[in-house]
mmCIF file of C-alpha atoms and ligand atoms in Angstrom:
data_model
loop_
_atom_site.group_PDB
_atom_site.id
_atom_site.type_symbol
_atom_site.label_atom_id
_atom_site.label_comp_id
_atom_site.label_asym_id
_atom_site.label_seq_id
_atom_site.Cartn_x
_atom_site.Cartn_y
_atom_site.Cartn_z
ATOM 1 C CA MET A 633 29.091 -0.589 3.056
ATOM 2 C CA ASN A 634 25.881 -0.518 0.650
ATOM 3 C CA LEU A 635 25.460 -2.463 -1.833
ATOM 4 C CA VAL A 636 25.318 -0.890 -5.811
ATOM 5 C CA LEU A 637 22.908 -2.873 -7.702
ATOM 6 C CA LYS A 638 22.087 -2.535 -11.126
ATOM 7 C CA ILE A 639 18.351 -1.813 -11.896
ATOM 8 C CA LYS A 640 17.913 -4.578 -13.617
ATOM 9 C CA GLU A 641 18.707 -6.615 -10.576
ATOM 10 C CA ILE A 642 16.308 -5.414 -8.963
ATOM 11 C CA VAL A 643 13.488 -5.861 -11.752
ATOM 12 C CA ALA A 644 14.204 -9.192 -12.186
ATOM 13 C CA ALA A 645 14.172 -9.960 -8.372
ATOM 14 C CA ILE A 646 10.390 -8.228 -8.420
ATOM 15 C CA GLU A 647 9.854 -9.934 -11.535
ATOM 16 C CA GLU A 648 10.548 -13.313 -11.003
ATOM 17 C CA PHE A 649 7.653 -12.853 -8.133
ATOM 18 C CA ALA A 650 5.117 -11.246 -9.871
ATOM 19 C CA PRO A 651 5.612 -12.228 -13.681
ATOM 20 C CA VAL A 652 5.106 -8.985 -16.085
ATOM 21 C CA ALA A 653 3.448 -11.454 -18.762
ATOM 22 C CA LEU A 654 0.823 -11.666 -15.554
ATOM 23 C CA GLN A 655 -0.555 -7.984 -16.180
ATOM 24 C CA GLU A 656 -4.114 -7.447 -17.522
ATOM 25 C CA SER A 657 -4.048 -6.065 -21.331
ATOM 26 C CA TRP A 658 -4.413 -2.749 -20.215
ATOM 27 C CA ASP A 659 -2.152 -2.422 -17.675
ATOM 28 C CA ASN A 660 1.598 -0.911 -18.352
ATOM 29 C CA SER A 661 3.699 -2.883 -14.923
ATOM 30 C CA GLY A 662 7.062 -2.917 -15.509
ATOM 31 C CA LEU A 663 10.526 -0.866 -16.067
ATOM 32 C CA LEU A 664 8.819 2.992 -17.418
ATOM 33 C CA VAL A 665 11.394 5.511 -16.945
ATOM 34 C CA GLY A 666 15.729 4.909 -16.931
ATOM 35 C CA ASP A 667 18.265 2.590 -18.165
ATOM 36 C CA ARG A 668 17.823 -1.037 -16.491
ATOM 37 C CA GLU A 669 21.846 -1.360 -16.855
ATOM 38 C CA THR A 670 22.307 1.708 -14.788
ATOM 39 C CA GLU A 671 23.644 1.328 -11.039
ATOM 40 C CA ILE A 672 22.112 2.948 -8.009
ATOM 41 C CA ASN A 673 23.311 2.837 -4.375
ATOM 42 C CA SER A 674 19.534 3.360 -3.433
ATOM 43 C CA ALA A 675 15.608 3.242 -4.135
ATOM 44 C CA VAL A 676 12.494 3.671 -2.829
ATOM 45 C CA ILE A 677 9.087 2.169 -2.202
ATOM 46 C CA THR A 678 5.477 3.856 -2.724
ATOM 47 C CA ILE A 679 2.205 3.406 -3.789
ATOM 48 C CA ASP A 680 1.938 6.084 -6.244
ATOM 49 C CA VAL A 681 4.141 8.232 -7.685
ATOM 50 C CA THR A 682 3.563 11.609 -6.864
ATOM 51 C CA GLU A 683 5.686 15.031 -7.355
ATOM 52 C CA ALA A 684 6.378 15.022 -3.545
ATOM 53 C CA VAL A 685 7.503 10.879 -3.860
ATOM 54 C CA VAL A 686 10.377 12.408 -6.819
ATOM 55 C CA ASP A 687 11.203 14.798 -4.790
ATOM 56 C CA ASP A 688 11.819 13.077 -1.321
ATOM 57 C CA ALA A 689 13.687 10.202 -4.065
ATOM 58 C CA ILE A 690 15.994 13.421 -5.028
ATOM 59 C CA SER A 691 16.424 14.358 -1.136
ATOM 60 C CA HIS A 692 17.537 11.305 -0.448
ATOM 61 C CA GLY A 693 19.592 10.510 -3.580
ATOM 62 C CA ASP A 694 17.528 7.818 -4.750
ATOM 63 C CA GLY A 695 18.451 6.089 -8.041
ATOM 64 C CA LEU A 696 14.719 4.037 -8.587
ATOM 65 C CA ILE A 697 10.942 4.857 -7.426
ATOM 66 C CA ILE A 698 9.392 1.196 -7.212
ATOM 67 C CA SER A 699 5.588 1.629 -6.974
ATOM 68 C CA HIS A 700 2.629 -0.349 -7.307
ATOM 69 C CA HIS A 701 0.380 1.965 -9.810
ATOM 70 C CA PRO A 702 2.221 3.004 -12.619
ATOM 71 C CA PRO A 703 2.322 6.762 -13.344
ATOM 72 C CA ILE A 704 1.690 5.971 -16.772
ATOM 73 C CA PHE A 705 -1.314 4.449 -18.219
ATOM 74 C CA SER A 706 -1.977 5.639 -21.971
ATOM 75 C CA GLY A 707 0.578 7.110 -25.169
ATOM 76 C CA LEU A 708 2.093 10.557 -24.140
ATOM 77 C CA LYS A 709 2.117 13.057 -27.250
ATOM 78 C CA ARG A 710 3.929 15.305 -25.309
ATOM 79 C CA ILE A 711 6.325 16.170 -22.390
ATOM 80 C CA ASN A 712 6.586 19.606 -21.978
ATOM 81 C CA GLY A 713 5.038 19.618 -18.050
ATOM 82 C CA SER A 714 1.313 21.050 -18.552
ATOM 83 C CA ASN A 715 0.163 18.222 -16.289
ATOM 84 C CA GLU A 716 1.393 16.134 -12.630
ATOM 85 C CA THR A 717 2.200 12.981 -14.607
ATOM 86 C CA GLU A 718 4.579 15.286 -17.093
ATOM 87 C CA ARG A 719 6.060 16.875 -14.421
ATOM 88 C CA ILE A 720 6.857 13.808 -12.764
ATOM 89 C CA LEU A 721 8.278 12.203 -15.817
ATOM 90 C CA ILE A 722 10.475 15.528 -16.493
ATOM 91 C CA LYS A 723 11.976 15.465 -12.823
ATOM 92 C CA ALA A 724 12.908 11.534 -12.701
ATOM 93 C CA ILE A 725 14.631 11.902 -16.053
ATOM 94 C CA ARG A 726 16.267 14.878 -15.235
ATOM 95 C CA ASN A 727 17.516 14.145 -11.848
ATOM 96 C CA ASN A 728 18.273 10.479 -13.357
ATOM 97 C CA ILE A 729 15.931 8.508 -11.262
ATOM 98 C CA ALA A 730 14.403 5.782 -13.061
ATOM 99 C CA ILE A 731 10.406 4.228 -12.333
ATOM 100 C CA PHE A 732 9.518 0.735 -11.977
ATOM 101 C CA SER A 733 5.838 -0.485 -10.991
ATOM 102 C CA ALA A 734 4.452 -4.010 -10.240
ATOM 103 C CA HIS A 735 0.809 -3.319 -10.766
ATOM 104 C CA THR A 736 -1.874 -6.082 -11.840
ATOM 105 C CA ASN A 737 0.725 -8.384 -11.982
ATOM 106 C CA ILE A 738 1.761 -8.667 -8.249
ATOM 107 C CA ASP A 739 -2.175 -8.470 -7.294
ATOM 108 C CA VAL A 740 -2.698 -11.591 -9.194
ATOM 109 C CA VAL A 741 0.319 -13.913 -7.582
ATOM 110 C CA ARG A 742 0.127 -15.995 -5.062
ATOM 111 C CA ASN A 743 1.374 -14.177 -1.999
ATOM 112 C CA GLY A 744 0.392 -10.899 -4.174
ATOM 113 C CA VAL A 745 -1.434 -8.051 -3.084
ATOM 114 C CA SER A 746 -4.511 -9.259 -1.527
ATOM 115 C CA TRP A 747 -2.333 -12.536 0.544
ATOM 116 C CA ARG A 748 -0.790 -9.545 2.300
ATOM 117 C CA MET A 749 -4.283 -8.034 3.062
ATOM 118 C CA ALA A 750 -5.278 -11.716 4.422
ATOM 119 C CA LYS A 751 -1.954 -12.006 6.224
ATOM 120 C CA LYS A 752 -2.653 -8.367 8.016
ATOM 121 C CA LEU A 753 -5.817 -10.495 9.142
ATOM 122 C CA ASP A 754 -4.438 -13.551 10.177
ATOM 123 C CA LEU A 755 -7.067 -15.387 7.681
ATOM 124 C CA GLN A 756 -6.339 -19.332 7.620
ATOM 125 C CA ASN A 757 -6.860 -22.086 4.517
ATOM 126 C CA LEU A 758 -6.559 -19.309 1.729
ATOM 127 C CA GLU A 759 -7.527 -19.779 -1.430
ATOM 128 C CA THR A 760 -7.600 -17.511 -4.756
ATOM 129 C CA LEU A 761 -10.717 -15.990 -4.796
ATOM 130 C CA VAL A 762 -10.674 -15.594 -8.907
ATOM 131 C CA PRO A 763 -8.720 -18.379 -10.252
ATOM 132 C CA GLN A 764 -7.315 -17.779 -13.753
ATOM 133 C CA GLN A 765 -8.685 -19.965 -16.100
ATOM 134 C CA GLY A 766 -6.778 -20.357 -19.868
ATOM 135 C CA LEU A 767 -3.087 -20.227 -18.264
ATOM 136 C CA LEU A 768 -2.071 -23.384 -18.436
ATOM 137 C CA LYS A 769 -0.986 -25.451 -21.155
ATOM 138 C CA LYS A 770 0.359 -29.372 -21.183
ATOM 139 C CA LEU A 771 3.446 -30.136 -23.089
ATOM 140 C CA VAL A 772 4.280 -33.887 -24.098
ATOM 141 C CA VAL A 773 7.247 -35.146 -25.323
ATOM 142 C CA PHE A 774 8.800 -38.328 -26.592
ATOM 143 C CA VAL A 775 12.259 -39.127 -25.520
ATOM 144 C CA PRO A 776 15.157 -41.705 -25.502
ATOM 145 C CA VAL A 777 14.687 -43.608 -22.423
ATOM 146 C CA SER A 778 18.477 -42.964 -21.782
ATOM 147 C CA TYR A 779 17.991 -39.643 -21.920
ATOM 148 C CA SER A 780 14.322 -39.285 -19.482
ATOM 149 C CA ASP A 781 15.949 -38.004 -16.510
ATOM 150 C CA ALA A 782 17.638 -35.495 -17.905
ATOM 151 C CA VAL A 783 14.854 -33.741 -20.668
ATOM 152 C CA ARG A 784 12.465 -33.824 -17.127
ATOM 153 C CA ASN A 785 14.927 -32.329 -14.899
ATOM 154 C CA ALA A 786 15.530 -29.753 -17.605
ATOM 155 C CA LEU A 787 11.685 -29.054 -17.711
ATOM 156 C CA PHE A 788 11.000 -28.416 -13.785
ATOM 157 C CA GLU A 789 14.490 -26.110 -14.333
ATOM 158 C CA ALA A 790 12.325 -24.187 -16.510
ATOM 159 C CA GLY A 791 9.282 -23.916 -14.340
ATOM 160 C CA ALA A 792 6.984 -26.902 -15.729
ATOM 161 C CA GLY A 793 5.425 -29.151 -13.271
ATOM 162 C CA HIS A 794 3.956 -26.688 -10.377
ATOM 163 C CA ILE A 795 0.364 -27.865 -9.552
ATOM 164 C CA GLY A 796 -0.183 -26.130 -5.972
ATOM 165 C CA ASN A 797 1.746 -26.842 -3.770
ATOM 166 C CA TYR A 798 3.806 -29.415 -5.181
ATOM 167 C CA ASP A 799 6.680 -28.673 -7.790
ATOM 168 C CA SER A 800 7.874 -31.725 -10.514
ATOM 169 C CA CYS A 801 4.819 -32.767 -10.874
ATOM 170 C CA SER A 802 4.888 -34.809 -14.867
ATOM 171 C CA PHE A 803 3.317 -38.564 -15.966
ATOM 172 C CA SER A 804 5.747 -40.885 -17.904
ATOM 173 C CA LEU A 805 4.650 -43.820 -20.052
ATOM 174 C CA LYS A 806 6.721 -46.137 -21.596
ATOM 175 C CA GLY A 807 6.754 -46.882 -25.790
ATOM 176 C CA ASN A 808 8.193 -47.093 -28.771
ATOM 177 C CA GLY A 809 8.909 -44.526 -31.706
ATOM 178 C CA SER A 810 9.614 -44.816 -35.069
ATOM 179 C CA PHE A 811 11.284 -42.505 -37.467
ATOM 180 C CA ARG A 812 13.331 -42.233 -40.873
ATOM 181 C CA GLY A 813 15.858 -39.734 -41.974
ATOM 182 C CA ASP A 814 16.601 -38.518 -45.101
ATOM 183 C CA GLU A 815 20.166 -38.649 -46.512
ATOM 184 C CA THR A 816 20.659 -34.956 -45.421
ATOM 185 C CA THR A 817 20.258 -36.454 -41.123
ATOM 186 C CA ASN A 818 22.208 -37.673 -38.887
ATOM 187 C CA PRO A 819 20.094 -39.091 -36.436
ATOM 188 C CA PHE A 820 21.315 -39.883 -32.760
ATOM 189 C CA VAL A 821 20.642 -43.212 -32.762
ATOM 190 C CA GLY A 822 19.765 -45.413 -35.930
ATOM 191 C CA ASP A 823 20.961 -44.287 -39.827
ATOM 192 C CA PRO A 824 19.884 -42.301 -41.767
ATOM 193 C CA GLU A 825 17.136 -43.331 -44.654
ATOM 194 C CA ASN A 826 16.706 -46.718 -42.452
ATOM 195 C CA LEU A 827 13.033 -46.915 -40.637
ATOM 196 C CA HIS A 828 14.475 -47.411 -36.738
ATOM 197 C CA PHE A 829 12.829 -48.007 -33.975
ATOM 198 C CA GLU A 830 13.468 -46.670 -30.740
ATOM 199 C CA ASP A 831 12.424 -47.496 -26.804
ATOM 200 C CA GLU A 832 11.013 -44.002 -25.698
ATOM 201 C CA ILE A 833 9.628 -42.461 -22.942
ATOM 202 C CA ARG A 834 6.166 -40.092 -23.446
ATOM 203 C CA ILE A 835 6.841 -37.172 -20.561
ATOM 204 C CA GLU A 836 3.719 -35.185 -19.863
ATOM 205 C CA THR A 837 3.833 -31.840 -17.696
ATOM 206 C CA ILE A 838 2.137 -28.870 -17.145
ATOM 207 C CA PHE A 839 2.741 -25.271 -17.457
ATOM 208 C CA PRO A 840 1.717 -21.658 -17.190
ATOM 209 C CA SER A 841 1.459 -20.439 -20.766
ATOM 210 C CA TYR A 842 3.948 -17.177 -20.350
ATOM 211 C CA LEU A 843 7.059 -19.782 -19.335
ATOM 212 C CA GLN A 844 6.750 -21.320 -23.081
ATOM 213 C CA PRO A 845 9.339 -20.484 -24.849
ATOM 214 C CA SER A 846 11.878 -20.727 -22.479
ATOM 215 C CA ILE A 847 10.741 -24.106 -21.297
ATOM 216 C CA ILE A 848 10.741 -25.426 -25.081
ATOM 217 C CA ARG A 849 14.348 -23.558 -25.407
ATOM 218 C CA LYS A 850 15.582 -25.700 -22.340
ATOM 219 C CA MET A 851 14.038 -28.828 -23.771
ATOM 220 C CA ILE A 852 15.420 -28.571 -26.829
ATOM 221 C CA ASP A 853 18.727 -28.228 -25.476
ATOM 222 C CA VAL A 854 18.639 -31.417 -23.875
ATOM 223 C CA HIS A 855 16.733 -33.509 -25.666
ATOM 224 C CA PRO A 856 19.282 -35.497 -28.132
ATOM 225 C CA TYR A 857 17.143 -35.755 -31.352
ATOM 226 C CA GLU A 858 17.960 -33.390 -34.291
ATOM 227 C CA GLU A 859 14.116 -33.177 -34.623
ATOM 228 C CA VAL A 860 12.317 -33.013 -31.018
ATOM 229 C CA ALA A 861 8.703 -34.150 -30.595
ATOM 230 C CA TYR A 862 6.176 -32.108 -28.717
ATOM 231 C CA ASP A 863 2.755 -31.417 -28.563
ATOM 232 C CA ILE A 864 1.464 -28.510 -26.605
ATOM 233 C CA TYR A 865 -1.911 -28.348 -25.500
ATOM 234 C CA PRO A 866 -3.865 -25.670 -24.015
ATOM 235 C CA LEU A 867 -5.485 -26.587 -21.336
ATOM 236 C CA GLU A 868 -9.189 -25.486 -20.286
ATOM 237 C CA ASN A 869 -8.305 -25.752 -16.067
ATOM 238 C CA ILE A 870 -8.060 -22.722 -13.748
ATOM 239 C CA HIS A 871 -4.768 -21.959 -12.353
ATOM 240 C CA GLN A 872 -4.888 -21.994 -8.509
ATOM 241 C CA GLN A 873 -2.092 -20.301 -8.046
ATOM 242 C CA VAL A 874 -2.539 -16.827 -9.888
ATOM 243 C CA GLY A 875 -5.963 -14.796 -9.983
ATOM 244 C CA LEU A 876 -7.392 -12.034 -8.258
ATOM 245 C CA GLY A 877 -8.123 -11.718 -4.356
ATOM 246 C CA VAL A 878 -8.006 -14.105 -1.827
ATOM 247 C CA VAL A 879 -10.728 -16.179 0.520
ATOM 248 C CA GLY A 880 -9.992 -17.403 3.924
ATOM 249 C CA ASN A 881 -11.477 -18.172 7.486
ATOM 250 C CA LEU A 882 -10.497 -16.210 10.546
ATOM 251 C CA SER A 883 -9.377 -18.113 13.229
ATOM 252 C CA GLU A 884 -12.436 -17.843 15.214
ATOM 253 C CA GLU A 885 -15.956 -16.261 14.312
ATOM 254 C CA ILE A 886 -16.010 -12.970 15.903
ATOM 255 C CA PRO A 887 -19.002 -10.440 16.173
ATOM 256 C CA THR A 888 -19.688 -8.418 12.619
ATOM 257 C CA ILE A 889 -18.698 -5.346 14.661
ATOM 258 C CA GLU A 890 -15.717 -6.364 16.219
ATOM 259 C CA PHE A 891 -14.690 -7.869 12.473
ATOM 260 C CA LEU A 892 -15.363 -4.073 11.066
ATOM 261 C CA GLN A 893 -13.753 -2.817 13.888
ATOM 262 C CA LYS A 894 -10.975 -4.835 13.516
ATOM 263 C CA LEU A 895 -10.687 -3.967 9.834
ATOM 264 C CA LYS A 896 -10.421 0.026 10.642
ATOM 265 C CA THR A 897 -7.534 -0.567 13.203
ATOM 266 C CA THR A 898 -5.856 -3.105 11.166
ATOM 267 C CA PHE A 899 -5.953 -1.052 7.607
ATOM 268 C CA HIS A 900 -5.620 2.638 9.367
ATOM 269 C CA CYS A 901 -8.828 3.296 7.865
ATOM 270 C CA ASP A 902 -10.273 6.823 8.643
ATOM 271 C CA ALA A 903 -13.969 5.306 7.622
ATOM 272 C CA ILE A 904 -15.794 2.371 6.411
ATOM 273 C CA ARG A 905 -18.358 2.113 3.757
ATOM 274 C CA HIS A 906 -20.262 -0.968 4.429
ATOM 275 C CA THR A 907 -24.093 -2.310 3.683
ATOM 276 C CA SER A 908 -26.161 -3.543 6.546
ATOM 277 C CA VAL A 909 -25.377 -6.450 9.145
ATOM 278 C CA ILE A 910 -26.752 -9.161 8.455
ATOM 279 C CA LYS A 911 -24.605 -11.974 10.501
ATOM 280 C CA GLU A 912 -24.088 -11.580 13.706
ATOM 281 C CA LYS A 913 -20.980 -13.193 13.266
ATOM 282 C CA VAL A 914 -18.410 -13.501 10.585
ATOM 283 C CA SER A 915 -16.020 -16.298 9.948
ATOM 284 C CA LYS A 916 -15.280 -16.539 5.981
ATOM 285 C CA VAL A 917 -13.960 -13.316 4.510
ATOM 286 C CA ALA A 918 -13.109 -12.414 0.636
ATOM 287 C CA LEU A 919 -10.861 -10.167 -0.025
ATOM 288 C CA VAL A 920 -9.739 -8.214 -2.877
ATOM 289 C CA GLY A 921 -6.665 -5.546 -3.138
ATOM 290 C CA GLY A 922 -7.782 -1.951 -4.749
ATOM 291 C CA ALA A 923 -10.803 -1.443 -7.136
ATOM 292 C CA GLY A 924 -12.720 -5.182 -6.663
ATOM 293 C CA SER A 925 -16.377 -4.194 -6.756
ATOM 294 C CA SER A 926 -16.496 -6.744 -9.865
ATOM 295 C CA PHE A 927 -15.835 -9.263 -8.258
ATOM 296 C CA LEU A 928 -18.801 -9.220 -5.793
ATOM 297 C CA LYS A 929 -20.535 -12.079 -6.857
ATOM 298 C CA ASN A 930 -17.364 -14.427 -6.588
ATOM 299 C CA ALA A 931 -17.056 -13.053 -3.109
ATOM 300 C CA ILE A 932 -21.172 -14.268 -2.985
ATOM 301 C CA HIS A 933 -20.732 -17.442 -4.472
ATOM 302 C CA CYS A 934 -17.710 -19.212 -1.916
ATOM 303 C CA ASN A 935 -20.285 -18.074 0.612
ATOM 304 C CA ALA A 936 -17.987 -15.760 2.234
ATOM 305 C CA ASP A 937 -19.795 -13.819 5.184
ATOM 306 C CA VAL A 938 -18.369 -10.536 4.289
ATOM 307 C CA PHE A 939 -16.575 -9.156 1.100
ATOM 308 C CA VAL A 940 -13.520 -6.701 1.789
ATOM 309 C CA THR A 941 -12.107 -4.563 -0.896
ATOM 310 C CA GLY A 942 -12.244 -0.547 -2.532
ATOM 311 C CA ASP A 943 -13.976 1.707 -4.543
ATOM 312 C CA PHE A 944 -17.840 0.474 -4.440
ATOM 313 C CA LYS A 945 -19.964 2.700 -6.209
ATOM 314 C CA TYR A 946 -23.208 3.614 -4.767
ATOM 315 C CA HIS A 947 -25.405 1.037 -6.888
ATOM 316 C CA GLN A 948 -23.310 -1.349 -6.505
ATOM 317 C CA PHE A 949 -23.891 -1.618 -2.449
ATOM 318 C CA PHE A 950 -27.385 -2.442 -3.792
ATOM 319 C CA ASP A 951 -26.131 -5.838 -5.348
ATOM 320 C CA ALA A 952 -24.911 -7.616 -1.433
ATOM 321 C CA GLU A 953 -28.744 -8.286 -1.690
ATOM 322 C CA ASN A 954 -28.536 -9.385 1.841
ATOM 323 C CA LYS A 955 -25.958 -12.527 1.129
ATOM 324 C CA ILE A 956 -22.976 -10.940 2.373
ATOM 325 C CA LEU A 957 -21.616 -7.983 4.055
ATOM 326 C CA ILE A 958 -19.534 -5.390 1.443
ATOM 327 C CA ALA A 959 -16.809 -3.218 3.434
ATOM 328 C CA ASP A 960 -15.180 -0.691 1.226
ATOM 329 C CA ILE A 961 -11.992 0.137 3.327
ATOM 330 C CA GLY A 962 -10.770 2.538 0.497
ATOM 331 C CA HIS A 963 -8.088 1.661 -2.196
ATOM 332 C CA TYR A 964 -5.090 3.366 -0.989
ATOM 333 C CA GLU A 965 -5.714 1.285 2.352
ATOM 334 C CA SER A 966 -6.569 -1.877 0.975
ATOM 335 C CA GLU A 967 -3.553 -1.946 -1.333
ATOM 336 C CA GLN A 968 -0.698 0.169 1.280
ATOM 337 C CA PHE A 969 0.745 -3.013 2.662
ATOM 338 C CA THR A 970 1.854 -3.776 -1.132
ATOM 339 C CA LYS A 971 4.872 -1.361 -0.141
ATOM 340 C CA GLU A 972 6.358 -3.691 2.880
ATOM 341 C CA LEU A 973 5.910 -7.205 0.184
ATOM 342 C CA PHE A 974 7.749 -4.520 -2.321
ATOM 343 C CA TYR A 975 10.443 -4.164 0.640
ATOM 344 C CA GLU A 976 10.875 -8.155 1.893
ATOM 345 C CA ILE A 977 11.054 -9.020 -2.091
ATOM 346 C CA VAL A 978 13.913 -7.281 -2.565
ATOM 347 C CA THR A 979 15.523 -7.246 0.145
ATOM 348 C CA ASN A 980 14.988 -11.286 0.679
ATOM 349 C CA LYS A 981 17.839 -11.067 -2.486
ATOM 350 C CA PHE A 982 19.880 -8.097 -1.255
ATOM 351 C CA SER A 983 19.751 -7.806 1.992
ATOM 352 C CA LYS A 984 22.759 -5.681 2.072
ATOM 353 C CA PHE A 985 20.462 -2.868 -0.596
ATOM 354 C CA ALA A 986 19.517 0.446 0.598
ATOM 355 C CA LEU A 987 15.935 0.181 0.553
ATOM 356 C CA ARG A 988 13.121 2.312 1.967
ATOM 357 C CA LEU A 989 9.376 2.789 2.125
ATOM 358 C CA SER A 990 8.496 6.279 1.350
ATOM 359 C CA LYS A 991 7.142 8.743 4.102
ATOM 360 C CA VAL A 992 5.321 10.264 1.547
ATOM 361 C CA GLN A 993 1.701 10.360 1.797
ATOM 362 C CA THR A 994 -0.184 9.846 -1.463
ATOM 363 C CA ASN A 995 -3.727 8.588 -0.380
ATOM 364 C CA PRO A 996 -5.796 11.542 -2.713
ATOM 365 C CA VAL A 997 -8.531 10.487 -0.536
ATOM 366 C CA LYS A 998 -9.408 12.804 2.590
ATOM 367 C CA TYR A 999 -12.199 12.573 5.234
ATOM 368 C CA LEU A 1000 -13.706 14.924 7.444
ATOM 369 C CA PHE A 1001 -15.207 14.124 11.040
HETATM 370 ZN ZN1 ZN B 1249 -4.669 -0.130 -6.726
#
């Protein structure tokens, strides 16, 4: 018997891995069509939503399409079937099929789109190619000694204190706090209208800014004071865990042509567009899934031998300037394994749910040999 799930349970599983708050401002990830409370028996995964994908979902009785590229990007003023997007929406709604997309949010998380590409190439020592800046904040809170463990643990449970592969990171310092409440107060210690000194712990930790509301709520829930004293500081630090692309090393350097062949086989490319081979061998590889040409300078900056992505334009190939080999494997080809990623995220949580990868080929680019 297959598991029946509410759409919101699948959405939550994917957004736990790739928080929607991390998407680019121009993006439109999330549940685009359908009611999150609807119960479904099965779902299908695709990179793009085309009419053929909706037909495929109808024929299999799927209640949800999970896609990487959102079929709706900008506002629609009418839905009368005059283009493919409108026909997709009409058909999906008529057939009770919801559409959920995770796009730039699954591009920027650790183990997301580019990390999956790196895994396919067996790259080692992976790091984020373009770590995000301005995402981290520092929280400082003052807690009476007897409550410091409870507040610290609540902060960690809410997602604060992650640095690299470490969790539960904080710093604590003992000090002396003072306060005096007016006649309307009911202080946790001391008496109203009397100046009180209390041994307190100053707890410091960091968190990604999108978690701020839930972290503050949990901290205040556990903290015993009527008025919790806390500070939030924006940080200039980069967030190593969040950002586009990946850079890593092959387990051993291999001839450049052999590497290009390996790319062609691994990513099932009909062709690879690349710049002149300038080094005989490659070992350091930078990757960005999708349209990554604007990150060429980051790949050069980290001394990668080769930059693998999609959607390079003619003039952008000149920017390699004999410093790096550009290998444009194609947009779809670079992102195709995102389907596996969705599959693993959902089935790791709901192993009995009927989920499948659509066999519909959605890559619109064809090659003539
Ligand atoms: Zn893409």
